[in-house]
């Protein structure tokens, strides 16, 4: 394009007598220049169209990125839902198995009433928070355990009286033990040897009573294990009734 313009400028600026014999025709140069101008205009038009296409491509890329982010978020939500559904299905299967086991091992209401009376008769109506069916401990503290606690140690009852009271009946009032202990303490200095002998015999008596209480506790532990197992069976049967 610049070459054509330069030659055309030389021909126009040179007089006709001084022009070269092989110089191109002015009309041909003008036609060629017009043709090149048309080509340039078409190229500019094509470039504008391509710019619009590129703009559309960029917009589509931005939209694709947004859709990818939405898809990833949806994928995360679906995974969370899958985890929740899996947990729910597992728990439902577990409950169904428990219901089936409860249906296989039904317990009649009469047996439940009998065991309820048995528990009430043994005063086993309270239990610590950590107690569970099958626990070898009794579900409530015995009188002997209560007397070994903080309240028993803080009272004014002698240790020997504690042992004798735990060996005797639980309905016996504590005032009788207090009176017997105070009577033994009211003797004069001449009766110290007698008091010592009485304390020694009382200690032996207390040890024997302690062994008896321990054997009684073991028997109650076995009884409570049976009650615990029946309680678990009753809970399973109640769940099956629901």
Short mmCIF file of C-alpha atoms in Angstrom, two decimals:
data_model
loop_
_atom_site.label_atom_id
_atom_site.label_comp_id
_atom_site.label_asym_id
_atom_site.label_seq_id
_atom_site.Cartn_x
_atom_site.Cartn_y
_atom_site.Cartn_z
CA UNK A 1 0.00 0.00 0.00
CA UNK A 2 2.80 2.45 0.85
CA UNK A 3 4.67 1.49 -2.34
CA UNK A 4 1.65 2.26 -4.48
CA UNK A 5 1.20 5.60 -2.77
CA UNK A 6 4.86 6.50 -3.27
CA UNK A 7 4.82 5.67 -7.00
CA UNK A 8 1.58 7.55 -7.48
CA UNK A 9 3.03 10.59 -5.73
CA UNK A 10 6.17 10.49 -7.93
CA UNK A 11 4.13 10.30 -11.14
CA UNK A 12 1.87 13.17 -10.15
CA UNK A 13 4.74 15.41 -8.99
CA UNK A 14 6.92 14.73 -12.10
CA UNK A 15 6.14 16.65 -15.35
CA UNK A 16 5.10 14.57 -18.32
CA UNK A 17 8.27 15.29 -20.29
CA UNK A 18 10.47 14.08 -17.44
CA UNK A 19 8.58 10.87 -16.61
CA UNK A 20 10.20 7.52 -17.14
CA UNK A 21 9.12 5.47 -20.10
CA UNK A 22 8.42 2.41 -17.93
CA UNK A 23 6.38 4.36 -15.41
CA UNK A 24 3.00 2.72 -14.59
CA UNK A 25 -0.23 4.29 -15.63
CA UNK A 26 -1.86 6.67 -13.18
CA UNK A 27 -5.31 5.11 -13.62
CA UNK A 28 -3.99 1.64 -12.86
CA UNK A 29 -2.35 2.94 -9.70
CA UNK A 30 -5.58 4.60 -8.64
CA UNK A 31 -7.59 1.41 -9.21
CA UNK A 32 -5.02 -0.59 -7.30
CA UNK A 33 -5.12 1.92 -4.44
CA UNK A 34 -8.94 1.77 -4.28
CA UNK A 35 -8.81 -2.03 -4.28
CA UNK A 36 -6.31 -2.05 -1.41
CA UNK A 37 -8.50 0.38 0.51
CA UNK A 38 -11.46 -1.97 0.14
CA UNK A 39 -9.39 -4.87 1.41
CA UNK A 40 -8.29 -2.84 4.43
CA UNK A 41 -11.88 -1.90 5.22
CA UNK A 42 -12.97 -5.54 4.98
CA UNK A 43 -10.11 -6.55 7.28
CA UNK A 44 -11.15 -3.91 9.81
CA UNK A 45 -14.72 -5.17 9.65
CA UNK A 46 -13.55 -8.74 10.20
CA UNK A 47 -11.40 -7.60 13.13
CA UNK A 48 -14.42 -5.87 14.71
CA UNK A 49 -16.48 -9.04 14.32
CA UNK A 50 -13.70 -11.11 15.87
CA UNK A 51 -13.49 -8.65 18.77
CA UNK A 52 -17.21 -9.13 19.41
CA UNK A 53 -16.75 -12.88 19.25
CA UNK A 54 -13.85 -12.69 21.72
CA UNK A 55 -15.97 -10.60 24.06
CA UNK A 56 -18.71 -13.22 23.89
CA UNK A 57 -16.12 -15.94 24.58
CA UNK A 58 -14.88 -14.09 27.67
CA UNK A 59 -18.43 -13.68 28.96
CA UNK A 60 -19.08 -17.38 28.41
CA UNK A 61 -15.89 -18.28 30.30
CA UNK A 62 -17.01 -16.16 33.26
CA UNK A 63 -20.40 -17.84 33.21
CA UNK A 64 -18.77 -21.27 33.03
CA UNK A 65 -16.63 -20.46 36.08
CA UNK A 66 -19.75 -19.42 38.00
CA UNK A 67 -21.53 -22.60 37.01
CA UNK A 68 -18.50 -24.67 38.05
CA UNK A 69 -18.56 -23.02 41.49
CA UNK A 70 -22.29 -23.77 41.80
CA UNK A 71 -21.72 -27.38 40.75
CA UNK A 72 -18.96 -27.81 43.33
CA UNK A 73 -21.16 -26.35 46.05
CA UNK A 74 -24.00 -28.64 45.01
CA UNK A 75 -21.61 -31.60 45.06
CA UNK A 76 -20.57 -30.75 48.62
CA UNK A 77 -24.21 -30.48 49.68
CA UNK A 78 -24.99 -33.82 48.06
CA UNK A 79 -22.10 -35.48 49.88
CA UNK A 80 -23.34 -34.09 53.20
CA UNK A 81 -26.85 -35.31 52.42
CA UNK A 82 -25.43 -38.73 51.52
CA UNK A 83 -23.63 -38.90 54.87
CA UNK A 84 -26.78 -37.90 56.75
CA UNK A 85 -28.89 -40.43 54.86
CA UNK A 86 -26.33 -43.18 55.46
CA UNK A 87 -26.36 -42.43 59.19
CA UNK A 88 -30.16 -42.37 59.25
CA UNK A 89 -30.36 -45.68 57.38
CA UNK A 90 -27.84 -47.26 59.76
CA UNK A 91 -29.77 -46.07 62.81
CA UNK A 92 -33.06 -47.22 61.28
CA UNK A 93 -31.62 -50.70 60.64
CA UNK A 94 -30.34 -50.77 64.19
CA UNK A 95 -33.77 -49.87 65.55
CA UNK A 96 -35.43 -52.46 63.32
CA UNK A 97 -33.06 -55.13 64.61
CA UNK A 98 -33.82 -54.06 68.18
CA UNK A 99 -37.55 -54.25 67.45
CA UNK A 100 -37.16 -57.72 65.96
CA UNK A 101 -35.19 -58.89 68.98
CA UNK A 102 -37.81 -57.38 71.27
CA UNK A 103 -40.56 -59.20 69.37
CA UNK A 104 -38.68 -62.47 69.73
CA UNK A 105 -38.13 -61.97 73.48
CA UNK A 106 -41.44 -60.70 74.74
CA UNK A 107 -42.03 -60.26 78.48
CA UNK A 108 -45.51 -60.46 79.94
CA UNK A 109 -46.90 -57.66 82.06
CA UNK A 110 -47.34 -60.03 85.01
CA UNK A 111 -43.61 -60.76 85.10
CA UNK A 112 -42.84 -57.05 84.91
CA UNK A 113 -45.19 -56.37 87.83
CA UNK A 114 -43.57 -59.17 89.84
CA UNK A 115 -40.10 -57.76 89.28
CA UNK A 116 -41.34 -54.26 90.07
CA UNK A 117 -42.67 -55.52 93.41
CA UNK A 118 -39.40 -57.33 93.98
CA UNK A 119 -37.40 -54.15 93.37
CA UNK A 120 -39.71 -52.13 95.61
CA UNK A 121 -39.52 -54.74 98.36
CA UNK A 122 -35.71 -54.50 98.44
CA UNK A 123 -35.85 -50.66 98.55
CA UNK A 124 -33.97 -50.53 95.22
CA UNK A 125 -35.82 -47.48 93.97
CA UNK A 126 -32.85 -45.12 93.55
CA UNK A 127 -29.56 -45.52 91.73
CA UNK A 128 -26.47 -43.37 91.04
CA UNK A 129 -26.15 -41.72 87.61
CA UNK A 130 -23.38 -44.12 86.59
CA UNK A 131 -25.30 -47.28 87.44
CA UNK A 132 -26.40 -49.49 84.53
CA UNK A 133 -28.00 -52.95 84.17
CA UNK A 134 -25.41 -55.62 84.87
CA UNK A 135 -23.47 -53.41 87.29
CA UNK A 136 -22.20 -55.64 90.15
CA UNK A 137 -22.81 -52.87 92.67
CA UNK A 138 -26.18 -52.43 94.34
CA UNK A 139 -28.23 -49.61 92.84
CA UNK A 140 -28.43 -47.81 96.20
CA UNK A 141 -26.07 -47.36 99.19
CA UNK A 142 -26.61 -49.75 102.08
CA UNK A 143 -26.75 -48.70 105.72
CA UNK A 144 -23.21 -49.95 106.24
CA UNK A 145 -21.96 -47.88 103.28
CA UNK A 146 -23.83 -44.81 104.54
CA UNK A 147 -22.19 -45.11 107.96
CA UNK A 148 -18.75 -45.31 106.34
CA UNK A 149 -19.41 -42.07 104.48
CA UNK A 150 -18.81 -38.45 105.43
CA UNK A 151 -22.03 -38.09 107.44
CA UNK A 152 -21.35 -41.24 109.42
CA UNK A 153 -17.82 -40.13 110.26
CA UNK A 154 -19.02 -36.68 111.30
CA UNK A 155 -21.62 -38.00 113.77
CA UNK A 156 -20.93 -38.68 117.44
CA UNK A 157 -21.67 -42.44 117.26
CA UNK A 158 -18.64 -44.66 118.05
CA UNK A 159 -17.24 -46.96 115.35
CA UNK A 160 -18.18 -50.07 117.37
CA UNK A 161 -21.75 -48.86 117.61
CA UNK A 162 -21.74 -48.38 113.80
CA UNK A 163 -20.74 -51.99 113.27
CA UNK A 164 -23.28 -53.31 115.77
CA UNK A 165 -26.01 -51.13 114.28
CA UNK A 166 -25.24 -52.42 110.76
CA UNK A 167 -25.35 -56.01 112.04
CA UNK A 168 -28.68 -55.56 113.85
CA UNK A 169 -32.06 -54.78 112.34
CA UNK A 170 -32.41 -51.55 110.39
CA UNK A 171 -35.58 -50.66 112.24
CA UNK A 172 -33.71 -50.41 115.59
CA UNK A 173 -33.37 -46.79 116.72
CA UNK A 174 -29.97 -45.18 116.98
CA UNK A 175 -30.75 -43.81 120.44
CA UNK A 176 -30.33 -47.30 121.98
CA UNK A 177 -26.81 -47.54 120.56
CA UNK A 178 -26.05 -44.05 121.83
CA UNK A 179 -27.32 -44.88 125.31
CA UNK A 180 -25.25 -48.09 125.46
CA UNK A 181 -22.16 -46.22 124.33
CA UNK A 182 -22.73 -43.43 126.88
CA UNK A 183 -23.33 -45.98 129.66
CA UNK A 184 -19.98 -47.64 128.93
CA UNK A 185 -18.28 -44.23 129.02
CA UNK A 186 -19.88 -43.23 132.36
CA UNK A 187 -17.88 -45.82 134.42
CA UNK A 188 -15.15 -44.63 136.73
CA UNK A 189 -11.37 -45.06 136.46
CA UNK A 190 -11.56 -48.44 138.21
CA UNK A 191 -13.48 -49.96 135.36
CA UNK A 192 -10.96 -49.11 132.60
CA UNK A 193 -9.81 -52.73 132.27
CA UNK A 194 -13.41 -53.89 131.90
CA UNK A 195 -14.04 -51.26 129.25
CA UNK A 196 -10.91 -52.31 127.36
CA UNK A 197 -11.99 -55.92 127.41
CA UNK A 198 -15.45 -54.94 126.22
CA UNK A 199 -13.96 -52.86 123.37
CA UNK A 200 -11.78 -55.82 122.30
CA UNK A 201 -14.71 -58.21 122.26
CA UNK A 202 -16.76 -55.56 120.50
CA UNK A 203 -14.05 -55.24 117.82
CA UNK A 204 -14.08 -59.02 117.20
CA UNK A 205 -17.84 -58.90 117.07
CA UNK A 206 -17.67 -56.03 114.57
CA UNK A 207 -15.29 -57.93 112.29
CA UNK A 208 -17.60 -60.93 112.23
CA UNK A 209 -20.57 -58.65 111.50
CA UNK A 210 -18.59 -57.00 108.67
CA UNK A 211 -17.97 -60.36 107.00
CA UNK A 212 -21.68 -61.15 107.31
CA UNK A 213 -22.59 -57.82 105.72
CA UNK A 214 -20.15 -58.39 102.84
CA UNK A 215 -21.69 -61.80 102.12
CA UNK A 216 -25.13 -60.17 102.22
CA UNK A 217 -23.95 -57.48 99.77
CA UNK A 218 -22.69 -60.17 97.38
CA UNK A 219 -26.08 -61.88 97.51
CA UNK A 220 -27.84 -58.60 96.79
CA UNK A 221 -25.42 -57.94 93.89
CA UNK A 222 -26.40 -61.22 92.25
CA UNK A 223 -30.06 -60.38 92.73
CA UNK A 224 -29.56 -56.94 91.16
CA UNK A 225 -27.82 -58.46 88.14
CA UNK A 226 -30.95 -60.55 87.51
CA UNK A 227 -33.10 -57.46 87.93
CA UNK A 228 -30.86 -55.50 85.54
CA UNK A 229 -31.14 -58.14 82.83
CA UNK A 230 -34.91 -58.26 83.18
CA UNK A 231 -35.02 -54.44 83.07
CA UNK A 232 -33.15 -54.46 79.76
CA UNK A 233 -35.57 -57.08 78.42
CA UNK A 234 -38.52 -55.01 79.59
CA UNK A 235 -37.13 -51.87 77.91
CA UNK A 236 -36.76 -53.76 74.65
CA UNK A 237 -40.32 -55.07 74.94
CA UNK A 238 -41.64 -51.56 75.59
CA UNK A 239 -39.87 -50.28 72.49
CA UNK A 240 -41.48 -53.07 70.46
CA UNK A 241 -44.94 -52.14 71.79
CA UNK A 242 -44.44 -48.56 70.58
#
